[in-house]
Amino acid sequence: MSRALDTLRSDCTNHTKKIQNLEPRVAHLEQLQKRRSVRILGFTESENENHVDTLIDLLDQYLNVSCESRDVDAVFRVKGTERNSGPRVLLVIFTTLLLRQSVMSANKAKCKGSNILVYVELSKEVYQLLRLTKKKYGPRNVWPSSGKVFVKCGHTKKCISSRDDIV
């Protein structure tokens, strides 16, 4: 009985180590999968809309970015929360990272003053890290880039990789 229990404990320890080694890899793969995605908030929703056509019009009208249906891998509306009575969020997956970067660059320059907000899509872990870092350092000093969170501290910028980095 004791020998069987020792074997089970050893197996459990080995499995725990494997899980701890796999968790960062899975998180990295999840963030890589979201690299070509953006969330667009505040764009009016119409009944029976064609999401691709809606996206193409939005990019042309608000961001002056040309996009064709072949440039879009997927686009759909994400169900909002009960307290959010506005239009549902558009989740967009582009076919290339280059187009996503063009949209994000145009967003910085052109969407100021409008109701349209464009955000990069982040994994749950990176998003939580972003929120915690913004709470600590303020939203103007924190930004996501390439699936990582950066913070401006004085004249230097620092990469935040985990909760331990938020000092």
PDB file of C-alpha atoms in Angstrom:
ATOM      1  CA  MET A   1       0.000   0.000   0.000  1.00  0.00           C
ATOM      2  CA  SER A   2       2.785   2.406   0.963  1.00  0.00           C
ATOM      3  CA  ARG A   3       4.669   1.658  -2.238  1.00  0.00           C
ATOM      4  CA  ALA A   4       1.570   2.349  -4.358  1.00  0.00           C
ATOM      5  CA  LEU A   5       1.018   5.634  -2.525  1.00  0.00           C
ATOM      6  CA  ASP A   6       4.637   6.672  -3.145  1.00  0.00           C
ATOM      7  CA  THR A   7       4.227   5.870  -6.835  1.00  0.00           C
ATOM      8  CA  LEU A   8       1.058   7.965  -7.025  1.00  0.00           C
ATOM      9  CA  ARG A   9       2.760  10.882  -5.261  1.00  0.00           C
ATOM     10  CA  SER A  10       5.712  10.665  -7.636  1.00  0.00           C
ATOM     11  CA  ASP A  11       3.393  10.584 -10.656  1.00  0.00           C
ATOM     12  CA  CYS A  12       1.451  13.547  -9.298  1.00  0.00           C
ATOM     13  CA  THR A  13       4.670  15.547  -8.798  1.00  0.00           C
ATOM     14  CA  ASN A  14       5.823  14.716 -12.339  1.00  0.00           C
ATOM     15  CA  HIS A  15       2.476  15.729 -13.821  1.00  0.00           C
ATOM     16  CA  THR A  16       2.487  18.975 -11.853  1.00  0.00           C
ATOM     17  CA  LYS A  17       5.943  19.817 -13.248  1.00  0.00           C
ATOM     18  CA  LYS A  18       4.799  19.027 -16.786  1.00  0.00           C
ATOM     19  CA  ILE A  19       1.749  21.259 -16.366  1.00  0.00           C
ATOM     20  CA  GLN A  20       3.898  24.097 -15.032  1.00  0.00           C
ATOM     21  CA  ASN A  21       6.170  23.750 -18.071  1.00  0.00           C
ATOM     22  CA  LEU A  22       3.253  23.650 -20.511  1.00  0.00           C
ATOM     23  CA  GLU A  23       1.252  26.601 -19.125  1.00  0.00           C
ATOM     24  CA  PRO A  24       3.590  29.334 -20.464  1.00  0.00           C
ATOM     25  CA  ARG A  25       3.793  27.579 -23.833  1.00  0.00           C
ATOM     26  CA  VAL A  26       0.008  27.383 -24.110  1.00  0.00           C
ATOM     27  CA  ALA A  27      -0.320  31.061 -23.117  1.00  0.00           C
ATOM     28  CA  HIS A  28       2.242  32.005 -25.779  1.00  0.00           C
ATOM     29  CA  LEU A  29       0.427  29.983 -28.451  1.00  0.00           C
ATOM     30  CA  GLU A  30      -2.898  31.539 -27.456  1.00  0.00           C
ATOM     31  CA  GLN A  31      -1.440  35.031 -27.842  1.00  0.00           C
ATOM     32  CA  LEU A  32       0.118  34.108 -31.208  1.00  0.00           C
ATOM     33  CA  GLN A  33      -3.296  32.947 -32.394  1.00  0.00           C
ATOM     34  CA  LYS A  34      -4.737  36.385 -31.568  1.00  0.00           C
ATOM     35  CA  ARG A  35      -1.990  38.415 -33.305  1.00  0.00           C
ATOM     36  CA  ARG A  36      -4.074  39.157 -36.393  1.00  0.00           C
ATOM     37  CA  SER A  37      -7.195  40.141 -34.420  1.00  0.00           C
ATOM     38  CA  VAL A  38      -8.729  43.420 -33.274  1.00  0.00           C
ATOM     39  CA  ARG A  39     -11.826  44.415 -31.314  1.00  0.00           C
ATOM     40  CA  ILE A  40     -13.812  47.384 -32.602  1.00  0.00           C
ATOM     41  CA  LEU A  41     -16.155  49.114 -30.171  1.00  0.00           C
ATOM     42  CA  GLY A  42     -18.770  51.783 -30.734  1.00  0.00           C
ATOM     43  CA  PHE A  43     -19.727  51.114 -34.353  1.00  0.00           C
ATOM     44  CA  THR A  44     -23.489  51.084 -34.839  1.00  0.00           C
ATOM     45  CA  GLU A  45     -25.154  47.780 -35.433  1.00  0.00           C
ATOM     46  CA  SER A  46     -27.973  47.198 -37.890  1.00  0.00           C
ATOM     47  CA  GLU A  47     -30.355  44.288 -38.206  1.00  0.00           C
ATOM     48  CA  ASN A  48     -29.259  41.593 -40.685  1.00  0.00           C
ATOM     49  CA  GLU A  49     -25.965  43.369 -41.357  1.00  0.00           C
ATOM     50  CA  ASN A  50     -23.248  41.723 -43.397  1.00  0.00           C
ATOM     51  CA  HIS A  51     -20.330  41.890 -40.967  1.00  0.00           C
ATOM     52  CA  VAL A  52     -17.636  41.884 -43.663  1.00  0.00           C
ATOM     53  CA  ASP A  53     -19.292  44.742 -45.578  1.00  0.00           C
ATOM     54  CA  THR A  54     -19.797  46.612 -42.295  1.00  0.00           C
ATOM     55  CA  LEU A  55     -16.104  46.212 -41.494  1.00  0.00           C
ATOM     56  CA  ILE A  56     -14.946  47.300 -44.957  1.00  0.00           C
ATOM     57  CA  ASP A  57     -17.144  50.424 -44.757  1.00  0.00           C
ATOM     58  CA  LEU A  58     -15.916  51.199 -41.243  1.00  0.00           C
ATOM     59  CA  LEU A  59     -12.241  50.883 -42.185  1.00  0.00           C
ATOM     60  CA  ASP A  60     -12.721  53.046 -45.261  1.00  0.00           C
ATOM     61  CA  GLN A  61     -14.915  55.690 -43.619  1.00  0.00           C
ATOM     62  CA  TYR A  62     -13.182  56.114 -40.251  1.00  0.00           C
ATOM     63  CA  LEU A  63      -9.611  54.933 -40.764  1.00  0.00           C
ATOM     64  CA  ASN A  64      -9.012  55.438 -44.483  1.00  0.00           C
ATOM     65  CA  VAL A  65      -7.670  51.877 -44.707  1.00  0.00           C
ATOM     66  CA  SER A  66      -8.551  49.936 -47.837  1.00  0.00           C
ATOM     67  CA  CYS A  67      -9.658  46.393 -47.189  1.00  0.00           C
ATOM     68  CA  GLU A  68     -11.349  43.742 -49.303  1.00  0.00           C
ATOM     69  CA  SER A  69     -13.291  40.691 -48.216  1.00  0.00           C
ATOM     70  CA  ARG A  70     -10.315  38.454 -49.017  1.00  0.00           C
ATOM     71  CA  ASP A  71      -8.305  40.397 -46.388  1.00  0.00           C
ATOM     72  CA  VAL A  72     -10.680  39.268 -43.639  1.00  0.00           C
ATOM     73  CA  ASP A  73     -10.418  35.775 -42.208  1.00  0.00           C
ATOM     74  CA  ALA A  74     -13.441  36.204 -39.913  1.00  0.00           C
ATOM     75  CA  VAL A  75     -15.592  38.962 -38.449  1.00  0.00           C
ATOM     76  CA  PHE A  76     -18.483  38.691 -36.042  1.00  0.00           C
ATOM     77  CA  ARG A  77     -20.248  40.529 -33.249  1.00  0.00           C
ATOM     78  CA  VAL A  78     -19.466  39.473 -29.688  1.00  0.00           C
ATOM     79  CA  LYS A  79     -22.275  39.419 -27.170  1.00  0.00           C
ATOM     80  CA  GLY A  80     -21.905  42.315 -24.739  1.00  0.00           C
ATOM     81  CA  THR A  81     -22.611  42.460 -21.044  1.00  0.00           C
ATOM     82  CA  GLU A  82     -26.023  43.292 -19.602  1.00  0.00           C
ATOM     83  CA  ARG A  83     -24.856  46.730 -18.452  1.00  0.00           C
ATOM     84  CA  ASN A  84     -23.533  47.604 -21.908  1.00  0.00           C
ATOM     85  CA  SER A  85     -26.501  48.813 -23.926  1.00  0.00           C
ATOM     86  CA  GLY A  86     -24.432  49.999 -26.909  1.00  0.00           C
ATOM     87  CA  PRO A  87     -23.682  48.095 -30.095  1.00  0.00           C
ATOM     88  CA  ARG A  88     -21.967  44.751 -29.708  1.00  0.00           C
ATOM     89  CA  VAL A  89     -18.211  44.580 -30.233  1.00  0.00           C
ATOM     90  CA  LEU A  90     -16.932  43.606 -33.684  1.00  0.00           C
ATOM     91  CA  LEU A  91     -14.225  40.956 -33.420  1.00  0.00           C
ATOM     92  CA  VAL A  92     -12.098  40.911 -36.569  1.00  0.00           C
ATOM     93  CA  ILE A  93      -9.463  38.410 -37.637  1.00  0.00           C
ATOM     94  CA  PHE A  94      -7.439  39.657 -40.599  1.00  0.00           C
ATOM     95  CA  THR A  95      -5.587  37.369 -42.987  1.00  0.00           C
ATOM     96  CA  THR A  96      -2.293  39.186 -42.379  1.00  0.00           C
ATOM     97  CA  LEU A  97      -0.566  40.794 -39.440  1.00  0.00           C
ATOM     98  CA  LEU A  98       0.454  43.662 -41.734  1.00  0.00           C
ATOM     99  CA  LEU A  99      -3.175  44.709 -42.259  1.00  0.00           C
ATOM    100  CA  ARG A 100      -3.858  44.536 -38.535  1.00  0.00           C
ATOM    101  CA  GLN A 101      -0.860  46.798 -37.920  1.00  0.00           C
ATOM    102  CA  SER A 102      -2.098  49.237 -40.578  1.00  0.00           C
ATOM    103  CA  VAL A 103      -5.484  49.396 -38.861  1.00  0.00           C
ATOM    104  CA  MET A 104      -3.882  50.000 -35.465  1.00  0.00           C
ATOM    105  CA  SER A 105      -1.609  52.739 -36.849  1.00  0.00           C
ATOM    106  CA  ALA A 106      -4.520  54.462 -38.575  1.00  0.00           C
ATOM    107  CA  ASN A 107      -6.579  54.119 -35.401  1.00  0.00           C
ATOM    108  CA  LYS A 108      -4.074  56.172 -33.409  1.00  0.00           C
ATOM    109  CA  ALA A 109      -4.182  59.000 -35.931  1.00  0.00           C
ATOM    110  CA  LYS A 110      -7.761  59.075 -37.170  1.00  0.00           C
ATOM    111  CA  CYS A 111     -10.269  57.834 -34.578  1.00  0.00           C
ATOM    112  CA  LYS A 112      -9.690  60.573 -32.015  1.00  0.00           C
ATOM    113  CA  GLY A 113     -12.927  62.371 -31.284  1.00  0.00           C
ATOM    114  CA  SER A 114     -15.155  59.605 -32.666  1.00  0.00           C
ATOM    115  CA  ASN A 115     -17.067  56.903 -30.798  1.00  0.00           C
ATOM    116  CA  ILE A 116     -15.033  54.210 -32.533  1.00  0.00           C
ATOM    117  CA  LEU A 117     -12.410  52.422 -30.428  1.00  0.00           C
ATOM    118  CA  VAL A 118     -10.054  49.806 -31.863  1.00  0.00           C
ATOM    119  CA  TYR A 119      -8.118  47.488 -29.558  1.00  0.00           C
ATOM    120  CA  VAL A 120      -5.725  44.646 -30.219  1.00  0.00           C
ATOM    121  CA  GLU A 121      -7.094  41.265 -29.201  1.00  0.00           C
ATOM    122  CA  LEU A 122      -5.187  39.860 -26.236  1.00  0.00           C
ATOM    123  CA  SER A 123      -5.187  36.527 -24.460  1.00  0.00           C
ATOM    124  CA  LYS A 124      -6.968  36.463 -21.114  1.00  0.00           C
ATOM    125  CA  GLU A 125      -3.679  36.390 -19.190  1.00  0.00           C
ATOM    126  CA  VAL A 126      -2.142  39.326 -21.084  1.00  0.00           C
ATOM    127  CA  TYR A 127      -5.383  41.307 -20.810  1.00  0.00           C
ATOM    128  CA  GLN A 128      -5.472  40.810 -17.023  1.00  0.00           C
ATOM    129  CA  LEU A 129      -1.826  41.846 -16.800  1.00  0.00           C
ATOM    130  CA  LEU A 130      -2.613  44.950 -18.879  1.00  0.00           C
ATOM    131  CA  ARG A 131      -5.502  45.906 -16.580  1.00  0.00           C
ATOM    132  CA  LEU A 132      -3.420  45.459 -13.424  1.00  0.00           C
ATOM    133  CA  THR A 133      -0.543  47.459 -14.882  1.00  0.00           C
ATOM    134  CA  LYS A 134      -2.873  50.285 -15.971  1.00  0.00           C
ATOM    135  CA  LYS A 135      -4.362  50.374 -12.490  1.00  0.00           C
ATOM    136  CA  LYS A 136      -0.889  50.735 -10.971  1.00  0.00           C
ATOM    137  CA  TYR A 137       0.757  53.127 -13.478  1.00  0.00           C
ATOM    138  CA  GLY A 138      -2.207  54.847 -15.144  1.00  0.00           C
ATOM    139  CA  PRO A 139      -3.688  54.180 -18.593  1.00  0.00           C
ATOM    140  CA  ARG A 140      -1.518  56.735 -20.419  1.00  0.00           C
ATOM    141  CA  ASN A 141       1.703  55.025 -19.334  1.00  0.00           C
ATOM    142  CA  VAL A 142       0.770  51.451 -20.267  1.00  0.00           C
ATOM    143  CA  TRP A 143       0.243  49.816 -23.656  1.00  0.00           C
ATOM    144  CA  PRO A 144       0.241  46.356 -25.258  1.00  0.00           C
ATOM    145  CA  SER A 145       2.567  45.496 -28.123  1.00  0.00           C
ATOM    146  CA  SER A 146       3.222  42.128 -29.754  1.00  0.00           C
ATOM    147  CA  GLY A 147       1.337  40.299 -27.014  1.00  0.00           C
ATOM    148  CA  LYS A 148       3.354  41.925 -24.249  1.00  0.00           C
ATOM    149  CA  VAL A 149       2.602  44.740 -21.819  1.00  0.00           C
ATOM    150  CA  PHE A 150       4.873  47.783 -21.622  1.00  0.00           C
ATOM    151  CA  VAL A 151       4.973  50.583 -19.078  1.00  0.00           C
ATOM    152  CA  LYS A 152       6.649  53.973 -19.217  1.00  0.00           C
ATOM    153  CA  CYS A 153       8.506  54.725 -15.979  1.00  0.00           C
ATOM    154  CA  GLY A 154      10.062  58.175 -16.190  1.00  0.00           C
ATOM    155  CA  HIS A 155      12.261  58.159 -19.297  1.00  0.00           C
ATOM    156  CA  THR A 156      12.492  54.390 -19.637  1.00  0.00           C
ATOM    157  CA  LYS A 157      10.090  51.738 -20.842  1.00  0.00           C
ATOM    158  CA  LYS A 158       9.822  48.372 -19.184  1.00  0.00           C
ATOM    159  CA  CYS A 159       8.282  45.077 -20.324  1.00  0.00           C
ATOM    160  CA  ILE A 160       5.859  43.576 -17.817  1.00  0.00           C
ATOM    161  CA  SER A 161       5.914  39.783 -18.129  1.00  0.00           C
ATOM    162  CA  SER A 162       4.136  38.778 -14.943  1.00  0.00           C
ATOM    163  CA  ARG A 163       2.378  40.156 -11.876  1.00  0.00           C
ATOM    164  CA  ASP A 164       5.736  40.068 -10.093  1.00  0.00           C
ATOM    165  CA  ASP A 165       7.032  42.767 -12.486  1.00  0.00           C
ATOM    166  CA  ILE A 166       4.356  45.219 -11.307  1.00  0.00           C
ATOM    167  CA  VAL A 167       6.302  46.771  -8.449  1.00  0.00           C
TER     168      VAL A 167
END
